[in-house]
Amino acid sequence: MTWLDFQNRFQTIRDNKVFELFVISVIIFSSLMIGIRTYELPGLAETILISLDYAVTLFFVIEIVIRMAAEDRFRDFFKKGWNIFDFVIVVVSLIPLDDSEYALVARMLRLFRVMRLISFIPELRVLVSALITAMPRMGYVALLMFIIFYIYAVIGNLLFSSINPQLWGDLGISLLTLFRVATFEDWTDVMYEAMTVYGLSWIYFISFIFFSAFVFLNMMIGIVVDVLDEEHKKMEAEKLGESVEEHQLFENRIENEVAELHRKLDLLLSQKQG
């Protein structure tokens, strides 16, 4: 048999849904083993879990080798970010689990096996990709939110530091107090305490909550929803084997044709009524 025959077999295995589900099952099983080992276990159970961990590690190595061998060219495997992500996790899993000084680090790194579920489930990949893509836009919203926090923290320090220095003593403490207010953690206690001296201080707290909890939160949600919609379109385009631009042009053409049909139908109805 030639290498091309082996490559075709590897591609068949890689694209097989049963194999994909089995890999997901192994990832879940590996995650459960990590959770079980947080409990006190008898020596025999601990030995069995260690043996199973080695077996899972060996399976992941074989699985990643199959996926690499299934590519037409070896370097094509590393052109996808999720493949690099899986490869790094598998390599990290090869760190030996023994009683050495690195044993704790190795166990912690094995916890990242759980994240391989993201690379195998398309819907999770879309969510993570949307979150990463939305980060720059969300950063600007976070910057604007920090400016509002900063202004309100300075005002709070000037107005309320004499009332309760533990909450408003300096800029840092005031920022923590405002974070407490923004997360609705007993914020009414803080407000009522300030109102004993400044009766209209409720305006300060209500306006801050309006900006932090409603305006900025909805802006964050809007950004994520918008980016998530874009990522879904990209995934649909990949399934159809098209570029994102071609997919968008196709959608626009369909929308234009539907609009034209509606226009003609309205014209016919108006002519009949006339």
CSV table of C-alpha atoms in Angstrom, one decimal:
chain,number,residue,atom,x,y,z
A,1,MET,CA,0.0,0.0,0.0
A,2,THR,CA,1.2,3.5,-0.8
A,3,TRP,CA,1.2,6.5,1.5
A,4,LEU,CA,-1.7,7.9,-0.4
A,5,ASP,CA,-3.8,4.9,0.5
A,6,PHE,CA,-2.9,5.3,4.2
A,7,GLN,CA,-3.7,9.0,3.9
A,8,ASN,CA,-7.2,8.3,2.5
A,9,ARG,CA,-7.8,5.9,5.3
A,10,PHE,CA,-6.7,8.5,7.9
A,11,GLN,CA,-9.1,11.0,6.2
A,12,THR,CA,-11.9,8.6,6.4
A,13,ILE,CA,-11.3,8.0,10.1
A,14,ARG,CA,-10.9,11.7,10.8
A,15,ASP,CA,-14.2,12.6,9.0
A,16,ASN,CA,-16.1,9.8,10.6
A,17,LYS,CA,-18.8,11.1,13.0
A,18,VAL,CA,-18.6,8.0,15.2
A,19,PHE,CA,-14.8,8.6,15.6
A,20,GLU,CA,-15.5,12.3,16.4
A,21,LEU,CA,-18.1,11.3,19.0
A,22,PHE,CA,-15.7,8.8,20.5
A,23,VAL,CA,-13.1,11.5,20.9
A,24,ILE,CA,-15.6,13.8,22.6
A,25,SER,CA,-16.5,10.9,24.9
A,26,VAL,CA,-12.8,10.4,25.8
A,27,ILE,CA,-12.4,14.1,26.5
A,28,ILE,CA,-15.4,14.1,28.8
A,29,PHE,CA,-14.2,10.9,30.5
A,30,SER,CA,-10.7,12.5,31.0
A,31,SER,CA,-12.4,15.6,32.5
A,32,LEU,CA,-14.3,13.4,35.0
A,33,MET,CA,-11.1,11.6,36.0
A,34,ILE,CA,-9.5,15.0,36.9
A,35,GLY,CA,-12.6,15.8,39.0
A,36,ILE,CA,-12.6,12.4,40.7
A,37,ARG,CA,-8.9,12.8,41.7
A,38,THR,CA,-9.8,15.9,43.8
A,39,TYR,CA,-11.4,13.4,46.4
A,40,GLU,CA,-9.6,11.2,48.8
A,41,LEU,CA,-9.2,7.8,47.1
A,42,PRO,CA,-7.9,4.4,48.2
A,43,GLY,CA,-4.5,3.4,46.8
A,44,LEU,CA,-6.0,0.9,44.3
A,45,ALA,CA,-8.4,3.5,42.8
A,46,GLU,CA,-5.6,6.0,42.5
A,47,THR,CA,-3.4,3.5,40.7
A,48,ILE,CA,-6.3,2.7,38.3
A,49,LEU,CA,-6.9,6.4,37.6
A,50,ILE,CA,-3.2,6.9,36.8
A,51,SER,CA,-3.2,4.0,34.4
A,52,LEU,CA,-6.3,5.4,32.7
A,53,ASP,CA,-4.7,8.8,32.5
A,54,TYR,CA,-1.8,7.2,30.6
A,55,ALA,CA,-4.2,5.4,28.3
A,56,VAL,CA,-6.1,8.6,27.6
A,57,THR,CA,-2.8,10.5,26.9
A,58,LEU,CA,-1.8,7.7,24.5
A,59,PHE,CA,-5.2,7.9,22.7
A,60,PHE,CA,-4.9,11.7,22.3
A,61,VAL,CA,-1.4,11.2,20.8
A,62,ILE,CA,-2.8,8.7,18.3
A,63,GLU,CA,-5.8,10.9,17.5
A,64,ILE,CA,-3.7,13.9,16.8
A,65,VAL,CA,-1.3,11.9,14.6
A,66,ILE,CA,-4.2,10.6,12.6
A,67,ARG,CA,-5.5,14.1,12.0
A,68,MET,CA,-2.0,15.3,11.0
A,69,ALA,CA,-1.5,12.4,8.7
A,70,ALA,CA,-4.9,13.0,7.1
A,71,GLU,CA,-3.8,16.4,5.7
A,72,ASP,CA,-2.7,16.6,2.1
A,73,ARG,CA,0.4,18.4,3.3
A,74,PHE,CA,1.8,18.2,6.8
A,75,ARG,CA,2.0,22.0,7.3
A,76,ASP,CA,-1.7,22.4,6.4
A,77,PHE,CA,-2.5,21.0,9.8
A,78,PHE,CA,-1.0,24.0,11.5
A,79,LYS,CA,-2.8,26.6,9.3
A,80,LYS,CA,-5.9,26.3,11.6
A,81,GLY,CA,-5.8,27.8,15.0
A,82,TRP,CA,-7.9,25.1,16.6
A,83,ASN,CA,-5.5,22.4,15.4
A,84,ILE,CA,-2.6,24.3,17.0
A,85,PHE,CA,-4.6,24.6,20.1
A,86,ASP,CA,-5.2,20.8,20.2
A,87,PHE,CA,-1.6,20.0,19.4
A,88,VAL,CA,-0.3,22.2,22.3
A,89,ILE,CA,-2.7,20.5,24.7
A,90,VAL,CA,-1.6,17.0,23.6
A,91,VAL,CA,2.0,17.9,23.9
A,92,VAL,CA,1.5,19.4,27.3
A,93,SER,CA,-0.3,16.2,28.4
A,94,LEU,CA,2.9,14.3,27.7
A,95,ILE,CA,4.5,15.9,30.8
A,96,PRO,CA,5.0,12.9,33.2
A,97,LEU,CA,2.7,12.6,36.2
A,98,ASP,CA,4.9,11.3,39.0
A,99,ASP,CA,6.0,12.5,42.4
A,100,SER,CA,8.4,15.1,41.0
A,101,GLU,CA,8.3,18.8,41.7
A,102,TYR,CA,6.4,19.2,38.4
A,103,ALA,CA,3.6,16.8,39.2
A,104,LEU,CA,1.3,19.5,40.5
A,105,VAL,CA,1.9,21.6,37.4
A,106,ALA,CA,1.4,18.6,35.1
A,107,ARG,CA,-2.0,17.8,36.8
A,108,MET,CA,-3.1,21.4,36.4
A,109,LEU,CA,-2.1,21.5,32.7
A,110,ARG,CA,-4.1,18.3,32.1
A,111,LEU,CA,-7.1,20.2,33.2
A,112,PHE,CA,-6.9,22.0,29.8
A,113,ARG,CA,-8.0,18.8,28.2
A,114,VAL,CA,-11.6,19.9,29.0
A,115,MET,CA,-11.1,22.8,26.6
A,116,ARG,CA,-10.6,20.4,23.7
A,117,LEU,CA,-14.4,20.1,23.7
A,118,ILE,CA,-14.4,23.6,22.2
A,119,SER,CA,-12.4,22.6,19.2
A,120,PHE,CA,-14.6,19.5,18.5
A,121,ILE,CA,-18.0,21.1,18.9
A,122,PRO,CA,-18.6,23.7,16.1
A,123,GLU,CA,-21.2,25.7,18.1
A,124,LEU,CA,-18.7,26.2,20.9
A,125,ARG,CA,-16.0,27.2,18.4
A,126,VAL,CA,-18.4,29.9,17.1
A,127,LEU,CA,-19.0,31.2,20.6
A,128,VAL,CA,-15.3,31.4,21.5
A,129,SER,CA,-14.4,32.9,18.1
A,130,ALA,CA,-17.1,35.5,18.6
A,131,LEU,CA,-15.9,36.3,22.1
A,132,ILE,CA,-12.3,36.7,20.9
A,133,THR,CA,-13.4,38.8,17.9
A,134,ALA,CA,-15.5,41.0,20.1
A,135,MET,CA,-12.7,41.7,22.6
A,136,PRO,CA,-11.3,44.9,20.8
A,137,ARG,CA,-14.8,46.5,20.5
A,138,MET,CA,-15.6,45.5,24.1
A,139,GLY,CA,-12.3,47.1,25.1
A,140,TYR,CA,-13.5,50.5,24.0
A,141,VAL,CA,-16.7,50.1,26.0
A,142,ALA,CA,-14.7,49.0,29.0
A,143,LEU,CA,-12.5,52.1,28.6
A,144,LEU,CA,-15.5,54.3,28.6
A,145,MET,CA,-16.9,52.4,31.6
A,146,PHE,CA,-13.6,53.0,33.4
A,147,ILE,CA,-13.8,56.7,32.7
A,148,ILE,CA,-17.3,56.8,34.2
A,149,PHE,CA,-16.1,54.7,37.2
A,150,TYR,CA,-13.2,57.1,37.7
A,151,ILE,CA,-15.4,60.3,37.6
A,152,TYR,CA,-17.9,58.8,40.0
A,153,ALA,CA,-15.2,57.5,42.3
A,154,VAL,CA,-13.6,60.9,42.7
A,155,ILE,CA,-17.0,62.5,43.3
A,156,GLY,CA,-17.8,59.8,45.8
A,157,ASN,CA,-14.6,60.5,47.6
A,158,LEU,CA,-15.2,64.2,47.8
A,159,LEU,CA,-18.8,63.9,49.0
A,160,PHE,CA,-18.8,60.8,51.2
A,161,SER,CA,-15.3,60.3,52.6
A,162,SER,CA,-16.3,62.0,55.8
A,163,ILE,CA,-19.3,59.8,56.2
A,164,ASN,CA,-17.6,56.4,55.8
A,165,PRO,CA,-13.8,56.5,55.1
A,166,GLN,CA,-13.8,52.7,54.9
A,167,LEU,CA,-15.9,52.9,51.7
A,168,TRP,CA,-14.8,56.3,50.3
A,169,GLY,CA,-11.5,57.0,51.9
A,170,ASP,CA,-9.4,57.2,48.7
A,171,LEU,CA,-9.7,56.6,44.9
A,172,GLY,CA,-9.0,52.8,45.1
A,173,ILE,CA,-11.5,52.1,47.9
A,174,SER,CA,-14.1,54.3,46.1
A,175,LEU,CA,-13.6,52.3,42.9
A,176,LEU,CA,-14.2,49.0,44.9
A,177,THR,CA,-17.3,50.5,46.5
A,178,LEU,CA,-18.6,51.5,43.1
A,179,PHE,CA,-18.0,48.0,41.8
A,180,ARG,CA,-20.0,46.7,44.8
A,181,VAL,CA,-22.8,49.1,43.8
A,182,ALA,CA,-22.6,48.1,40.2
A,183,THR,CA,-23.0,44.4,41.1
A,184,PHE,CA,-25.9,45.2,43.4
A,185,GLU,CA,-24.1,43.8,46.5
A,186,ASP,CA,-26.0,45.5,49.4
A,187,TRP,CA,-25.8,48.8,47.5
A,188,THR,CA,-28.8,50.2,49.2
A,189,ASP,CA,-27.0,50.1,52.5
A,190,VAL,CA,-24.3,52.3,51.0
A,191,MET,CA,-26.9,54.7,49.5
A,192,TYR,CA,-29.0,55.0,52.6
A,193,GLU,CA,-25.9,55.8,54.7
A,194,ALA,CA,-25.0,58.6,52.3
A,195,MET,CA,-28.6,59.9,52.3
A,196,THR,CA,-28.5,60.4,56.1
A,197,VAL,CA,-26.2,63.4,55.4
A,198,TYR,CA,-27.0,64.3,51.7
A,199,GLY,CA,-30.7,63.7,51.1
A,200,LEU,CA,-30.3,63.9,47.3
A,201,SER,CA,-27.4,61.5,47.1
A,202,TRP,CA,-29.7,58.9,45.7
A,203,ILE,CA,-29.3,60.8,42.4
A,204,TYR,CA,-25.6,59.9,42.4
A,205,PHE,CA,-26.2,56.2,43.0
A,206,ILE,CA,-29.2,55.8,40.6
A,207,SER,CA,-27.4,57.6,37.8
A,208,PHE,CA,-24.3,55.5,38.3
A,209,ILE,CA,-26.3,52.3,38.2
A,210,PHE,CA,-28.1,53.5,35.1
A,211,PHE,CA,-24.8,53.9,33.3
A,212,SER,CA,-23.0,50.9,34.6
A,213,ALA,CA,-25.7,48.2,34.8
A,214,PHE,CA,-28.0,49.2,32.0
A,215,VAL,CA,-26.2,51.2,29.3
A,216,PHE,CA,-22.8,49.6,29.3
A,217,LEU,CA,-24.1,46.1,29.9
A,218,ASN,CA,-26.5,46.4,26.9
A,219,MET,CA,-23.7,47.8,24.8
A,220,MET,CA,-21.6,44.7,25.6
A,221,ILE,CA,-24.5,42.4,24.8
A,222,GLY,CA,-25.1,44.2,21.5
A,223,ILE,CA,-21.5,43.9,20.5
A,224,VAL,CA,-21.4,40.1,21.3
A,225,VAL,CA,-24.7,39.5,19.5
A,226,ASP,CA,-23.5,41.4,16.4
A,227,VAL,CA,-20.2,39.5,16.3
A,228,LEU,CA,-21.9,36.2,17.0
A,229,ASP,CA,-24.1,36.8,13.9
A,230,GLU,CA,-21.0,37.4,11.8
A,231,GLU,CA,-19.4,34.2,13.1
A,232,HIS,CA,-22.5,32.2,12.2
A,233,LYS,CA,-22.4,33.6,8.7
A,234,LYS,CA,-18.7,32.6,8.4
A,235,MET,CA,-19.5,29.1,9.6
A,236,GLU,CA,-22.4,28.7,7.1
A,237,ALA,CA,-20.1,30.0,4.3
A,238,GLU,CA,-17.4,27.4,5.3
A,239,LYS,CA,-20.0,24.6,5.2
A,240,LEU,CA,-21.0,25.7,1.7
A,241,GLY,CA,-17.4,26.0,0.6
A,242,GLU,CA,-17.7,29.7,-0.2
A,243,SER,CA,-15.9,32.8,1.0
A,244,VAL,CA,-17.7,35.1,3.5
A,245,GLU,CA,-18.0,37.7,0.7
A,246,GLU,CA,-19.6,35.3,-1.7
A,247,HIS,CA,-22.0,34.2,1.0
A,248,GLN,CA,-22.9,37.8,1.8
A,249,LEU,CA,-23.5,38.6,-1.9
A,250,PHE,CA,-25.7,35.5,-2.2
A,251,GLU,CA,-27.8,36.6,0.8
A,252,ASN,CA,-28.0,40.2,-0.6
A,253,ARG,CA,-29.1,38.8,-4.0
A,254,ILE,CA,-31.9,36.7,-2.4
A,255,GLU,CA,-33.1,39.7,-0.4
A,256,ASN,CA,-33.2,41.9,-3.5
A,257,GLU,CA,-35.1,39.3,-5.4
A,258,VAL,CA,-37.6,38.9,-2.6
A,259,ALA,CA,-38.0,42.7,-2.4
A,260,GLU,CA,-38.5,42.8,-6.2
A,261,LEU,CA,-41.2,40.1,-6.0
A,262,HIS,CA,-43.0,42.1,-3.2
A,263,ARG,CA,-42.8,45.2,-5.3
A,264,LYS,CA,-44.3,43.5,-8.3
A,265,LEU,CA,-47.0,41.9,-6.2
A,266,ASP,CA,-48.0,45.2,-4.7
A,267,LEU,CA,-48.1,46.7,-8.2
A,268,LEU,CA,-50.4,44.0,-9.4
A,269,LEU,CA,-52.7,44.4,-6.4
A,270,SER,CA,-52.9,48.1,-6.9
A,271,GLN,CA,-53.7,47.6,-10.6
A,272,LYS,CA,-56.5,45.2,-9.8
A,273,GLN,CA,-57.9,47.6,-7.2
A,274,GLY,CA,-57.7,50.4,-9.7
